[in-house]
Short mmCIF file of C-alpha atoms in Angstrom, two decimals:
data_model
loop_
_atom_site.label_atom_id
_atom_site.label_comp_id
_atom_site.label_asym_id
_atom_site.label_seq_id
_atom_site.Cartn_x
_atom_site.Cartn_y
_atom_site.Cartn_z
CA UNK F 1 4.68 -28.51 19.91
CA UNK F 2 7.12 -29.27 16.99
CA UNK F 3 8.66 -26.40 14.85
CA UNK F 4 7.01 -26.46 12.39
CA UNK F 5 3.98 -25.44 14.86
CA UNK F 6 5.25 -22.31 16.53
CA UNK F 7 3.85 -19.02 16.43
CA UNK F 8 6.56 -17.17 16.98
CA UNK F 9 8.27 -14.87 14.53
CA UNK F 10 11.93 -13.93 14.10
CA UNK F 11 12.29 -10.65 16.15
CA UNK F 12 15.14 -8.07 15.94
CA UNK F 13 15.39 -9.39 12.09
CA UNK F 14 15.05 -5.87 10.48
CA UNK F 15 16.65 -2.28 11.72
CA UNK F 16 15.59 0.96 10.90
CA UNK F 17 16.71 1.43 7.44
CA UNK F 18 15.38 -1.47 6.18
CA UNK F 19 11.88 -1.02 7.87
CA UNK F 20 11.65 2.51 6.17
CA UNK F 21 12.62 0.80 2.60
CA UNK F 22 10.08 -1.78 3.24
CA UNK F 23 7.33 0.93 4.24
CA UNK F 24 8.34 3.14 0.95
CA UNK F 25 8.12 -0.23 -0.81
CA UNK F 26 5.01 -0.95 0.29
CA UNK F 27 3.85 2.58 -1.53
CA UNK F 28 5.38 1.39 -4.81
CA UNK F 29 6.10 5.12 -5.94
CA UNK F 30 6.91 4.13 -9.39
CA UNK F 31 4.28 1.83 -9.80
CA UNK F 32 1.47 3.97 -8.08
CA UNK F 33 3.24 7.02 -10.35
CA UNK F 34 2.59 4.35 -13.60
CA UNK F 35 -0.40 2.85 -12.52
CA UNK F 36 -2.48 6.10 -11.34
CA UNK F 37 -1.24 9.11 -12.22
CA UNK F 38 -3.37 9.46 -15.79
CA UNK F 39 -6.71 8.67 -13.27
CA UNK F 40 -5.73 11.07 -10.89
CA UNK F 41 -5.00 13.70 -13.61
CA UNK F 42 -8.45 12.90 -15.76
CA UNK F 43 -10.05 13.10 -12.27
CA UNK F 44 -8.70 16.66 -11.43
CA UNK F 45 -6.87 18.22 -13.72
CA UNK F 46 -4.27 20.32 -12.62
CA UNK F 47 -5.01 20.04 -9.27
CA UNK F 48 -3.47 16.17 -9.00
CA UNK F 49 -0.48 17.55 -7.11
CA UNK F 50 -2.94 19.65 -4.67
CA UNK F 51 -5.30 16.65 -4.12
CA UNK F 52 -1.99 14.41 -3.32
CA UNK F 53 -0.89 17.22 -0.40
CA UNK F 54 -4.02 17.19 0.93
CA UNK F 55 -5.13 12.91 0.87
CA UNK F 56 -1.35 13.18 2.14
CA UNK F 57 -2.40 15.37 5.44
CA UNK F 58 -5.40 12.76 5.75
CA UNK F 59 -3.08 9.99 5.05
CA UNK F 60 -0.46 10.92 8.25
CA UNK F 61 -3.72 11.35 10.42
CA UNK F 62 -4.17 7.95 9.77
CA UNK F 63 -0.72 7.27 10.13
CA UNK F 64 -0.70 9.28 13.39
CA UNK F 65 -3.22 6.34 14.57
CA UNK F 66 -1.18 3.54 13.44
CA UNK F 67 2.38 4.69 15.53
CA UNK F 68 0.14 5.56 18.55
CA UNK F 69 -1.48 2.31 18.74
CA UNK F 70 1.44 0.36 18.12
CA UNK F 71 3.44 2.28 21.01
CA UNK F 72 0.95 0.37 22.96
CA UNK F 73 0.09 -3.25 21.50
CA UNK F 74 2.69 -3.97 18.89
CA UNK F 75 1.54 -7.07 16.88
CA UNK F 76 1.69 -8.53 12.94
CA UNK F 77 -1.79 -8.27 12.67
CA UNK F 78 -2.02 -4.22 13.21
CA UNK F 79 -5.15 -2.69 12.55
CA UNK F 80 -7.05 -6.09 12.96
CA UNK F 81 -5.92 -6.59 16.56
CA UNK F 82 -5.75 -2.93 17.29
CA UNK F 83 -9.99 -2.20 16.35
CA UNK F 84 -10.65 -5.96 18.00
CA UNK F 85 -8.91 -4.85 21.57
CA UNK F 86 -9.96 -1.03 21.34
CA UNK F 87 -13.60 -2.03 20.05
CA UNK F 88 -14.73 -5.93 19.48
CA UNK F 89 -13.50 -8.80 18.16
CA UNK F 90 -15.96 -8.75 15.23
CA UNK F 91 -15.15 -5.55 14.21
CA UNK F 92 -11.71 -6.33 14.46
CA UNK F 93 -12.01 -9.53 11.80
CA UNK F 94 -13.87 -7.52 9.54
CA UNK F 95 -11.17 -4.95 9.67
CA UNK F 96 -8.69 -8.00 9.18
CA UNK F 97 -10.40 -9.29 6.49
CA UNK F 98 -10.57 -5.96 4.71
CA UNK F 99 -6.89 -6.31 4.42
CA UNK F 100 -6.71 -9.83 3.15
CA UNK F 101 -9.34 -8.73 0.47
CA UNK F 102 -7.17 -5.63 -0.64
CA UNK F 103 -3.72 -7.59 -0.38
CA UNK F 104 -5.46 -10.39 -2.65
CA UNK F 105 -7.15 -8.03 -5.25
CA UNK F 106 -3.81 -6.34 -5.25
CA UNK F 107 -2.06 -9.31 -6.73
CA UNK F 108 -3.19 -8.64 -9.83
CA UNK F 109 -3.34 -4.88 -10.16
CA UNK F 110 0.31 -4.63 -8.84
CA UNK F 111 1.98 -7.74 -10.63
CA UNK F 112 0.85 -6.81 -14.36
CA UNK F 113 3.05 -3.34 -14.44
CA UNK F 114 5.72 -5.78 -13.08
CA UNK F 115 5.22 -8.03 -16.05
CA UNK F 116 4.92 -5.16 -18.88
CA UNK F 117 7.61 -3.48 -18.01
CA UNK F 118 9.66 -7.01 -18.01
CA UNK F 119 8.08 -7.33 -21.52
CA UNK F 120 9.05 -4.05 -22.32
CA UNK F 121 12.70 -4.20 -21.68
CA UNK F 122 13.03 -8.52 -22.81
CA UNK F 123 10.31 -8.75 -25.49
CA UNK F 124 8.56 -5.06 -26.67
CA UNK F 125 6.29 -6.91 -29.22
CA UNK F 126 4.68 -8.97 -26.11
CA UNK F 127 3.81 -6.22 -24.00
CA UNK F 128 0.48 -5.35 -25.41
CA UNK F 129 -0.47 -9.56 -25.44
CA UNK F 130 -2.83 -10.23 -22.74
CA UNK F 131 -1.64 -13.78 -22.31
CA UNK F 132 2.02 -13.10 -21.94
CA UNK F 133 1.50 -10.66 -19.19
CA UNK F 134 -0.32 -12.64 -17.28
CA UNK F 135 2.41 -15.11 -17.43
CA UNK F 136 4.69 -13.35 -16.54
CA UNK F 137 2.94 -11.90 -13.98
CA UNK F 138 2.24 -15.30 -12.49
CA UNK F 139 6.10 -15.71 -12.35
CA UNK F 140 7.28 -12.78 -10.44
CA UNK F 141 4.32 -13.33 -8.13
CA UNK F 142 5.50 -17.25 -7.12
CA UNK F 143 9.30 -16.18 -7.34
CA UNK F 144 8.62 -12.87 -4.56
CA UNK F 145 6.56 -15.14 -2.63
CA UNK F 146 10.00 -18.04 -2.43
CA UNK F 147 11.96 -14.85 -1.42
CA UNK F 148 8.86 -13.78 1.02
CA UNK F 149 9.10 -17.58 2.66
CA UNK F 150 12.90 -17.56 2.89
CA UNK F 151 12.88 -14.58 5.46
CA UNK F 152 11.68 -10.78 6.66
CA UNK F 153 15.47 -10.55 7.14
CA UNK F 154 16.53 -11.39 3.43
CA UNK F 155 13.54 -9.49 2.24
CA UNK F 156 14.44 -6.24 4.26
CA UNK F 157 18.02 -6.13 2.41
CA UNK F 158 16.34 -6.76 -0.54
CA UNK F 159 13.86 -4.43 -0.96
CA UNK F 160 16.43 -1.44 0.46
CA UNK F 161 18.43 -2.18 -2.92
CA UNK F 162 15.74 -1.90 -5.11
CA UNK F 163 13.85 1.03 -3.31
CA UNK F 164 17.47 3.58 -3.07
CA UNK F 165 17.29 2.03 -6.93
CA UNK F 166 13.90 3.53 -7.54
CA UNK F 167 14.25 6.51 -5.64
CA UNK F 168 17.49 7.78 -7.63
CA UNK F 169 16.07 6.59 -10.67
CA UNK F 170 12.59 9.14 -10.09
CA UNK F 171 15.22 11.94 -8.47
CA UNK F 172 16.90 11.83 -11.82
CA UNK F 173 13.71 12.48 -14.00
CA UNK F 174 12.79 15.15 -11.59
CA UNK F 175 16.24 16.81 -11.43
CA UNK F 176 15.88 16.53 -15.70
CA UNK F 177 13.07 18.44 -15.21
CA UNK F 178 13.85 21.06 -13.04
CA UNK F 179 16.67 22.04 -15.10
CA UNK F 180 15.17 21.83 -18.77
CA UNK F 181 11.29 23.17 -17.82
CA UNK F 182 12.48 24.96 -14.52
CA UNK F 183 9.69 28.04 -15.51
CA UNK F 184 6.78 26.41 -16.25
CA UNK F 185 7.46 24.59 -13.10
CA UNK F 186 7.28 27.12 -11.56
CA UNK F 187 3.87 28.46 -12.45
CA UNK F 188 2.50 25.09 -10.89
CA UNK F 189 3.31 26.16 -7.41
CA UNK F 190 1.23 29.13 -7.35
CA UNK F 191 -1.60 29.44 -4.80
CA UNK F 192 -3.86 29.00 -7.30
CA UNK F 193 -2.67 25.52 -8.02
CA UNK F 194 -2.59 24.36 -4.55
CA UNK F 195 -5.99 26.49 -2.73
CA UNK F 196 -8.83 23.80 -1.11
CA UNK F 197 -11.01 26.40 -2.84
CA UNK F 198 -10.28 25.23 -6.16
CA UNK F 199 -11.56 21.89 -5.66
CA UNK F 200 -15.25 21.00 -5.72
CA UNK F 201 -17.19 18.24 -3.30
CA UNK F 202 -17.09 16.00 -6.03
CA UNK F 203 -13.75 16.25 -7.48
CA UNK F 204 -12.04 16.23 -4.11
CA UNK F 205 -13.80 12.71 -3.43
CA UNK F 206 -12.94 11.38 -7.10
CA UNK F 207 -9.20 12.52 -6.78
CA UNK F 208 -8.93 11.39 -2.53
CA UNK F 209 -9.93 7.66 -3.98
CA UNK F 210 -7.20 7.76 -6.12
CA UNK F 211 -4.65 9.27 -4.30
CA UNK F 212 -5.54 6.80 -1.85
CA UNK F 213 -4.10 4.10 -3.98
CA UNK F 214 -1.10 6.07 -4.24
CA UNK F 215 -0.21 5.83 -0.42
CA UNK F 216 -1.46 2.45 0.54
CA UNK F 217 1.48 0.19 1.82
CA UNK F 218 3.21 2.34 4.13
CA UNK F 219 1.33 0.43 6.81
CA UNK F 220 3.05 -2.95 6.27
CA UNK F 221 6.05 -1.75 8.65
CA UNK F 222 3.70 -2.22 11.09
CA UNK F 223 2.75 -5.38 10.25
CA UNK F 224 6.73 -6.87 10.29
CA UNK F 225 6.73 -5.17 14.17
CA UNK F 226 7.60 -8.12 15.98
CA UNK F 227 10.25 -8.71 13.59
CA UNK F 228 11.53 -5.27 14.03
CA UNK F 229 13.91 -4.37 16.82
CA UNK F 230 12.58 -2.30 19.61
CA UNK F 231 9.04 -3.31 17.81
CA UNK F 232 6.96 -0.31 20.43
CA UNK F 233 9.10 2.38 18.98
CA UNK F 234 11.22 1.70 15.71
CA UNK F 235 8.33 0.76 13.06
CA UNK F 236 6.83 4.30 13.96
CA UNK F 237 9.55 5.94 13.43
CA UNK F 238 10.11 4.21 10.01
CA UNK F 239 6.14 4.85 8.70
CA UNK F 240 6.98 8.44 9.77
CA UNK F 241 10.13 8.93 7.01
CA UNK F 242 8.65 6.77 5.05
CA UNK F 243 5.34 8.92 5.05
CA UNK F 244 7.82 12.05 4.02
CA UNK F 245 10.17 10.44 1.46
CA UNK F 246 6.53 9.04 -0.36
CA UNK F 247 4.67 12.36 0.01
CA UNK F 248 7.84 14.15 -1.75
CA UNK F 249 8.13 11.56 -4.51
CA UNK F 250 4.24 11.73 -5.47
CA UNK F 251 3.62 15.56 -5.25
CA UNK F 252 7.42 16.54 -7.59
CA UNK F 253 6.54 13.95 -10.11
CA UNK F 254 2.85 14.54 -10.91
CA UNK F 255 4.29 18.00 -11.19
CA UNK F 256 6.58 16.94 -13.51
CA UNK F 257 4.43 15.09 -15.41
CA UNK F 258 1.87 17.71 -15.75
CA UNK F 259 4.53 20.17 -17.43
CA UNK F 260 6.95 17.20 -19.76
CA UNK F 261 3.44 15.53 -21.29
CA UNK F 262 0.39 17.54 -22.79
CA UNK F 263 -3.07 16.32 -21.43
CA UNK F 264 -3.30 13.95 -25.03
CA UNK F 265 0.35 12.78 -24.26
CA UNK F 266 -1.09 11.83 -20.65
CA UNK F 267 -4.11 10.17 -21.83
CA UNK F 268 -2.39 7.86 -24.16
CA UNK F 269 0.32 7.10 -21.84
CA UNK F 270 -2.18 4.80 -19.37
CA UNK F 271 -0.16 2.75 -17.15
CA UNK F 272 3.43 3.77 -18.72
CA UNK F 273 3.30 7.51 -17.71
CA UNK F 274 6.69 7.33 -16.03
CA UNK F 275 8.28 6.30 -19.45
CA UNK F 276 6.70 8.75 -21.45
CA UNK F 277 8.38 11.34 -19.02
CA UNK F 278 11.37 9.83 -19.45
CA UNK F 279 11.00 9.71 -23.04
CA UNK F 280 10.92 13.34 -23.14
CA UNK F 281 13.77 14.33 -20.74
CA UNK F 282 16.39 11.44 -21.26
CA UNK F 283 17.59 9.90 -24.82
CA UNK F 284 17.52 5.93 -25.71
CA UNK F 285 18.54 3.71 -24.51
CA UNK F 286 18.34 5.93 -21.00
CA UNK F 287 14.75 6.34 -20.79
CA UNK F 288 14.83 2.61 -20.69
CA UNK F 289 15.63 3.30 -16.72
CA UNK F 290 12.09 4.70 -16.34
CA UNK F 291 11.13 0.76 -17.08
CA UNK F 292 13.35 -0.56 -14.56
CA UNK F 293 12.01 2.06 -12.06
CA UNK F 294 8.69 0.66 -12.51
CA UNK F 295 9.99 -3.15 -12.77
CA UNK F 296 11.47 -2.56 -9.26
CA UNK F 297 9.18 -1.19 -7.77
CA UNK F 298 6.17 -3.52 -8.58
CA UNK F 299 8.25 -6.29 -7.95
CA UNK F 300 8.98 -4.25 -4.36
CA UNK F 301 4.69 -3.40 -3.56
CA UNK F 302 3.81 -7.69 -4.25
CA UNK F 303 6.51 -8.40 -1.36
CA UNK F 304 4.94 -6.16 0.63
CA UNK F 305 1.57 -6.98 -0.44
CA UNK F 306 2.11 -10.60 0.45
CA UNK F 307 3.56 -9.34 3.99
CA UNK F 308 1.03 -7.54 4.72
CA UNK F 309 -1.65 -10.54 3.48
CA UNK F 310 0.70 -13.16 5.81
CA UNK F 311 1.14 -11.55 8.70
CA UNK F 312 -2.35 -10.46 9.23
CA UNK F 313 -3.84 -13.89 8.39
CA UNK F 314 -0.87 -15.37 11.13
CA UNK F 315 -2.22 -13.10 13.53
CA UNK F 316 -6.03 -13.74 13.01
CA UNK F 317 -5.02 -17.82 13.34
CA UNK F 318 -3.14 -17.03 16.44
CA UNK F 319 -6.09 -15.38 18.00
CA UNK F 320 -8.10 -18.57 17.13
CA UNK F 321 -10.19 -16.56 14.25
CA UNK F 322 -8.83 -18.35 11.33
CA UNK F 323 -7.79 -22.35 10.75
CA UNK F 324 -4.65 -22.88 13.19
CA UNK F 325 -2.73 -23.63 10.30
CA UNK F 326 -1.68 -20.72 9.01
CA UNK F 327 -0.39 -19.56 11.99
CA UNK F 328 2.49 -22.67 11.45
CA UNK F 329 6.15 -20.20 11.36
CA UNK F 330 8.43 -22.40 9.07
CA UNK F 331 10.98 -24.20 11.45
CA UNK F 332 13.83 -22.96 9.53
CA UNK F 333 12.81 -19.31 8.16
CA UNK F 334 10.47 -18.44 10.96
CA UNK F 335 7.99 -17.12 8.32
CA UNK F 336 4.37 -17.95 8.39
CA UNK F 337 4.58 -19.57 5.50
CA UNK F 338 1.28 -21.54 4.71
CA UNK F 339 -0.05 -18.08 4.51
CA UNK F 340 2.59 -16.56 1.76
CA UNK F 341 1.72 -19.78 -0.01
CA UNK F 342 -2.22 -19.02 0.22
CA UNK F 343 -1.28 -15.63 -1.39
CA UNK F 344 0.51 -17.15 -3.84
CA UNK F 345 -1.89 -19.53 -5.24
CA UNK F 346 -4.98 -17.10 -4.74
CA UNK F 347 -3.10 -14.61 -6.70
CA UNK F 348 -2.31 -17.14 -9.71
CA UNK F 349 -5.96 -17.46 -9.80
CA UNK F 350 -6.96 -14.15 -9.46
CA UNK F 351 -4.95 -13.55 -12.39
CA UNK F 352 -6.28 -16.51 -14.62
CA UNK F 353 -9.43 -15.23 -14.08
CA UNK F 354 -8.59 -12.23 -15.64
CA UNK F 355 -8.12 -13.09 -18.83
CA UNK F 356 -11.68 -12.60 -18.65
CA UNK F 357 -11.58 -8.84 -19.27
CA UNK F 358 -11.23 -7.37 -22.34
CA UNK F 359 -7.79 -5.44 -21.98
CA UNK F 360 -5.24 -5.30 -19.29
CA UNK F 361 -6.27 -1.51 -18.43
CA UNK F 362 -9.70 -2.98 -17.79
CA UNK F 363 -8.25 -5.06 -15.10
CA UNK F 364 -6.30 -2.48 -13.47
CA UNK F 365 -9.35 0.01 -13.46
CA UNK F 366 -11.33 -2.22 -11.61
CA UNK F 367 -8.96 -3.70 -8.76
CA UNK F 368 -7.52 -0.31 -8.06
CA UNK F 369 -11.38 1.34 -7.21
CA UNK F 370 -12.35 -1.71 -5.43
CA UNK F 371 -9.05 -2.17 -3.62
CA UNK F 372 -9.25 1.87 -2.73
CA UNK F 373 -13.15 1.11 -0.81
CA UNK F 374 -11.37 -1.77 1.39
CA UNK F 375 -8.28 0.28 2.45
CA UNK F 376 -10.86 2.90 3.15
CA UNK F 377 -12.25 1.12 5.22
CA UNK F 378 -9.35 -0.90 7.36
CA UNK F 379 -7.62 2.68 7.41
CA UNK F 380 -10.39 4.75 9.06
CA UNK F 381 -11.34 1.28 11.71
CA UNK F 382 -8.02 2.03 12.71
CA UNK F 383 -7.95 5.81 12.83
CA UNK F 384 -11.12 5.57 15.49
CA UNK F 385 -9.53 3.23 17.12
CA UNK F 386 -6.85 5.34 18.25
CA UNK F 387 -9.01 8.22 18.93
CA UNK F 388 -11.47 5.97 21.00
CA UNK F 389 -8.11 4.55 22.95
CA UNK F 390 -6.22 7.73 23.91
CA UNK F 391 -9.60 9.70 24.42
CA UNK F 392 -9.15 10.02 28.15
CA UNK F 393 -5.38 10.66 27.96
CA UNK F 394 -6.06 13.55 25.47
CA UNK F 395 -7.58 15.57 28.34
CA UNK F 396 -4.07 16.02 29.78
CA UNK F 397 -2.22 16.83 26.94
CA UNK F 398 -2.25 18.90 24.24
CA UNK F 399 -0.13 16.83 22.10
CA UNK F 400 -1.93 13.63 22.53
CA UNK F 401 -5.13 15.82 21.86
CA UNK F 402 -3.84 16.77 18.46
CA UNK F 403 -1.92 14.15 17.04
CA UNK F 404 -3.20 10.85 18.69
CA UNK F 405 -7.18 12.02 18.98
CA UNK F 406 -8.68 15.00 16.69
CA UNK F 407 -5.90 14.25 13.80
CA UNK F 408 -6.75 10.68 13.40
CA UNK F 409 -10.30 11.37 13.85
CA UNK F 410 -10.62 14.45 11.15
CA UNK F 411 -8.64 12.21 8.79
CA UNK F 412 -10.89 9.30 9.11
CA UNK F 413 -13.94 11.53 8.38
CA UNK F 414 -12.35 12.87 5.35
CA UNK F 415 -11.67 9.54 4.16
CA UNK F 416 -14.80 7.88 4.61
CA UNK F 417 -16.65 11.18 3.39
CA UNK F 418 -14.67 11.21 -0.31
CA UNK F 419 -14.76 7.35 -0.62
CA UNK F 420 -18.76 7.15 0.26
CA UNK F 421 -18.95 9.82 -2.69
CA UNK F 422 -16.48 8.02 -5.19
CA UNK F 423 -18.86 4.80 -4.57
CA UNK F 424 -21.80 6.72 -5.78
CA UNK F 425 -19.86 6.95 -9.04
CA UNK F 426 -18.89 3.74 -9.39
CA UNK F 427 -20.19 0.55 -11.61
CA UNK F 428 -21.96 -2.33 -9.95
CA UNK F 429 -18.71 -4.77 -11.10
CA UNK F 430 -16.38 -2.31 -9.23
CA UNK F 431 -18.70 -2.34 -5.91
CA UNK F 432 -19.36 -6.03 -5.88
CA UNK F 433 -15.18 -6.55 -6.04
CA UNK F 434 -14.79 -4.12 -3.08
CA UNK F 435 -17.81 -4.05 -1.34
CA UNK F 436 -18.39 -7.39 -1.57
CA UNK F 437 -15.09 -8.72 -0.80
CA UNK F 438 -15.60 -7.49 2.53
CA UNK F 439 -19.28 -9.02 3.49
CA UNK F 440 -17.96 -12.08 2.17
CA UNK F 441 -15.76 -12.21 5.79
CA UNK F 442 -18.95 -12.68 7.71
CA UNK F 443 -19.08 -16.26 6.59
CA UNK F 444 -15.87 -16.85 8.62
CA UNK F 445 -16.64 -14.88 10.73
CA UNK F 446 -19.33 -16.37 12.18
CA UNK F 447 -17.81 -20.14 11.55
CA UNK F 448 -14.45 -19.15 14.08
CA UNK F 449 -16.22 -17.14 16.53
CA UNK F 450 -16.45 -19.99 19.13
CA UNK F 451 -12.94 -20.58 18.89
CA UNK F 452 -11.55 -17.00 20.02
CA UNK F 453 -8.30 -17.17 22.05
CA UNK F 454 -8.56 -14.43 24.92
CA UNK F 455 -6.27 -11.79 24.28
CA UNK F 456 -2.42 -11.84 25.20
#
């Protein structure tokens, strides 16, 4: 077998720190701040930081599952070849290709912030032209995707720059806050604010959906596990801080944003809510690093968005489920990299076709609800998973009971519960993207079955 042939990744390329950047990263908390915080606000009012504490308890159940099962079968493809070994193999693709679906979708919906806010700080009287952010958005998507190729290793250092860039960037405009609207603050963090009992059926379900968005991509350090050193053990512990640091960022600044901007100030915002707060709290030309906040981190999500698309497509062609090419590891980089290149190009299309809508925010509307259905879905696949696995084991311990069993398993009922209700909601355009994506899987599904690998 020549090099270019293997399917064997680089191990031991990335160490703790740089698996929890790439896990907070993979959250974007700029960009999921930008890109969602006006929907999650319209949605529930006062309650957004409540519902983000709450789909945050659901959200480490799930996480919970992921750890767990990777203590036992560490692998790139996570949740895919977890549900295939715990369940069956068909469940497991569909799983798999719930991922793909989501990681593709999210090629647009992540790499258009990334482009405005280039716009914004190059060439302000471009921003608001449809054609210029798509091109732009086609170049950062090819350029991360080169870096992607070149390395887990190179993207790991990487990404920790721009993430501790971020993160002091969104501590700033919180410590702003604090000291300038420290009373009113306050008077968010009162019971009221915060009780289940303030929420309705409905309003829980349309806020979870979006919240949802806000937390996806923790997951991909368990995708880079084989490239991570002491791969049973070390990507858990990195989804765990990463899981905090995320949950922290979300809940302060929706906070924030709920006491700098009035509820018309919020609304006409849309995706640039983090530079409207900054607006308020910091003079020019420093609110201008509200921008690069959001630049970095978008740019940060699509490298972790085309991880997480490579590395589960490598691992469903290892198994035999997908062509044998793009399980090919570059001979040099040891990167799948037929796969970041089938991300790449799917992407560039996804975002020509675009220009279909009528407005950029019609874009994003419609890839975030879709792309929330299929995480749904791959999420709570591999929250019974666990449950199902450790459901013997449980009996002996308390601990495994709790955190590996009826955590994972309340968390997935939650989920599916709130996004079942947010699809009732939905247009037919929306459901077609997400639900759709998905069914479209059985056609390779069923064209691969015969040529299954057994299990390593």
């Amino acid at each position: 077998m020549n090099a270019g042939s293997r399917k064997q990744l680089r191990g031991n390329a990335l160490g703790l720190i740089h698996a929890v950047a790439i896990g907070v990263a993979g959250t974007a908390p700029s960009y999921s701040i930008a890109a969602s915080t006006a929907a999650l606000i319209g949605a529930v009012g006062a309650l957004a930081p409540a519902s983000l504490l709450y789909c945050g308890l659901i959200m480490i159940g799930i996480a919970l599952a992921f750890v767990n099962l990777n203590r036992v079968y560490p692998d790139s493809g996570a949740s895919y070849a977890w549900v295939g070994r715990v369940f069956n193999r068909d469940l497991g693709f569909l799983t798999g290709w719930s991922v793909l679906v989501a990681s593709s979708l999210f090629m647009v919906s992540v790499t258009i912030p990334a482009s405005t806010a280039t716009l914004l700080m190059l060439a302000p009287d471009l921003a608001e032209q449809q054609g210029w952010v798509i091109a732009v958005s086609v170049g950062w998507l090819l350029l991360i995707s080169a870096m992607v190729v070149r390395g887990t290793q190179l993207t790991g250092r990487i990404q920790t720059v721009m993430t501790a860039t971020e993160i002091f960037v969104l501590l700033s405009l919180t410590i702003s806050a604090i000291w300038q609207f420290g009373p009113q603050l306050l008077d968010h963090l009162r019971w009221e604010s915060i009780s289940p009992a303030a929420f309705s059926l409905e309003s829980f379900a349309s806020g979870a959906v979006v919240a949802l968005f806000f937390f996806w991509g923790w997951d991909v350090t368990l995708n880079v596990s084989e490239e991570t050193r002491d791969s049973s053990r070390t990507p858990g512990i990195a989804a765990g801080l990463a899981m905090l640091v995320i949950l922290c960022a979300f809940m302060g600044f929706v906070t924030v944003t709920l006491v700098v901007l009035s509820q018309p100030e919020i609304e006409a915002s849309g995706a640039n809510v983090v530079f409207a707060v900054a607006e308020k709290l910091f003079p020019r030309p420093w609110s201008y690093l509200a921008v690069l906040a959001v630049m970095l981190s978008s740019v940060g999500t699509l490298g972790t968005a085309v991880l997480l698309f490579g590395r589960t497509l490598f691992a469903k062609s290892r198994a035999g489920e997908m062509h044998a090419r793009w399980s090919r590891v570059h001979p040099r980089w040891d990167t799948p990299h037929l796969a970041t290149y089938l991300i790449a190009v799917i992407g560039v299309l996804l975002l020509i076709l675009s220009l279909g809508f009528p407005s950029v925010d019609a874009v994003m509307k419609a890839s975030i609800n879709a792309i929330g259905l299929e995480i749904a879905l791959y999420y709570g696949m591999a929250g019974l998973a666990c449950a199902w696995h450790f459901r013997h084991q449980a009996r002996r311990h308390w601990r495994i009971a709790l955190l590996a069993v009826l955590w994972p398993l309340l968390s997935v009922l939650v989920l599916w519960t709130a996004a079942g209700l947010a699809a009732i909601g939905m247009d037919g355009i929306t459901l077609a993207i997400g639900l759709g994506g998905i069914a479209v899987g059985v056609v390779p599904l069923l064209l691969f079955r015969g040529q299954r690998l057994p299990h390593a």
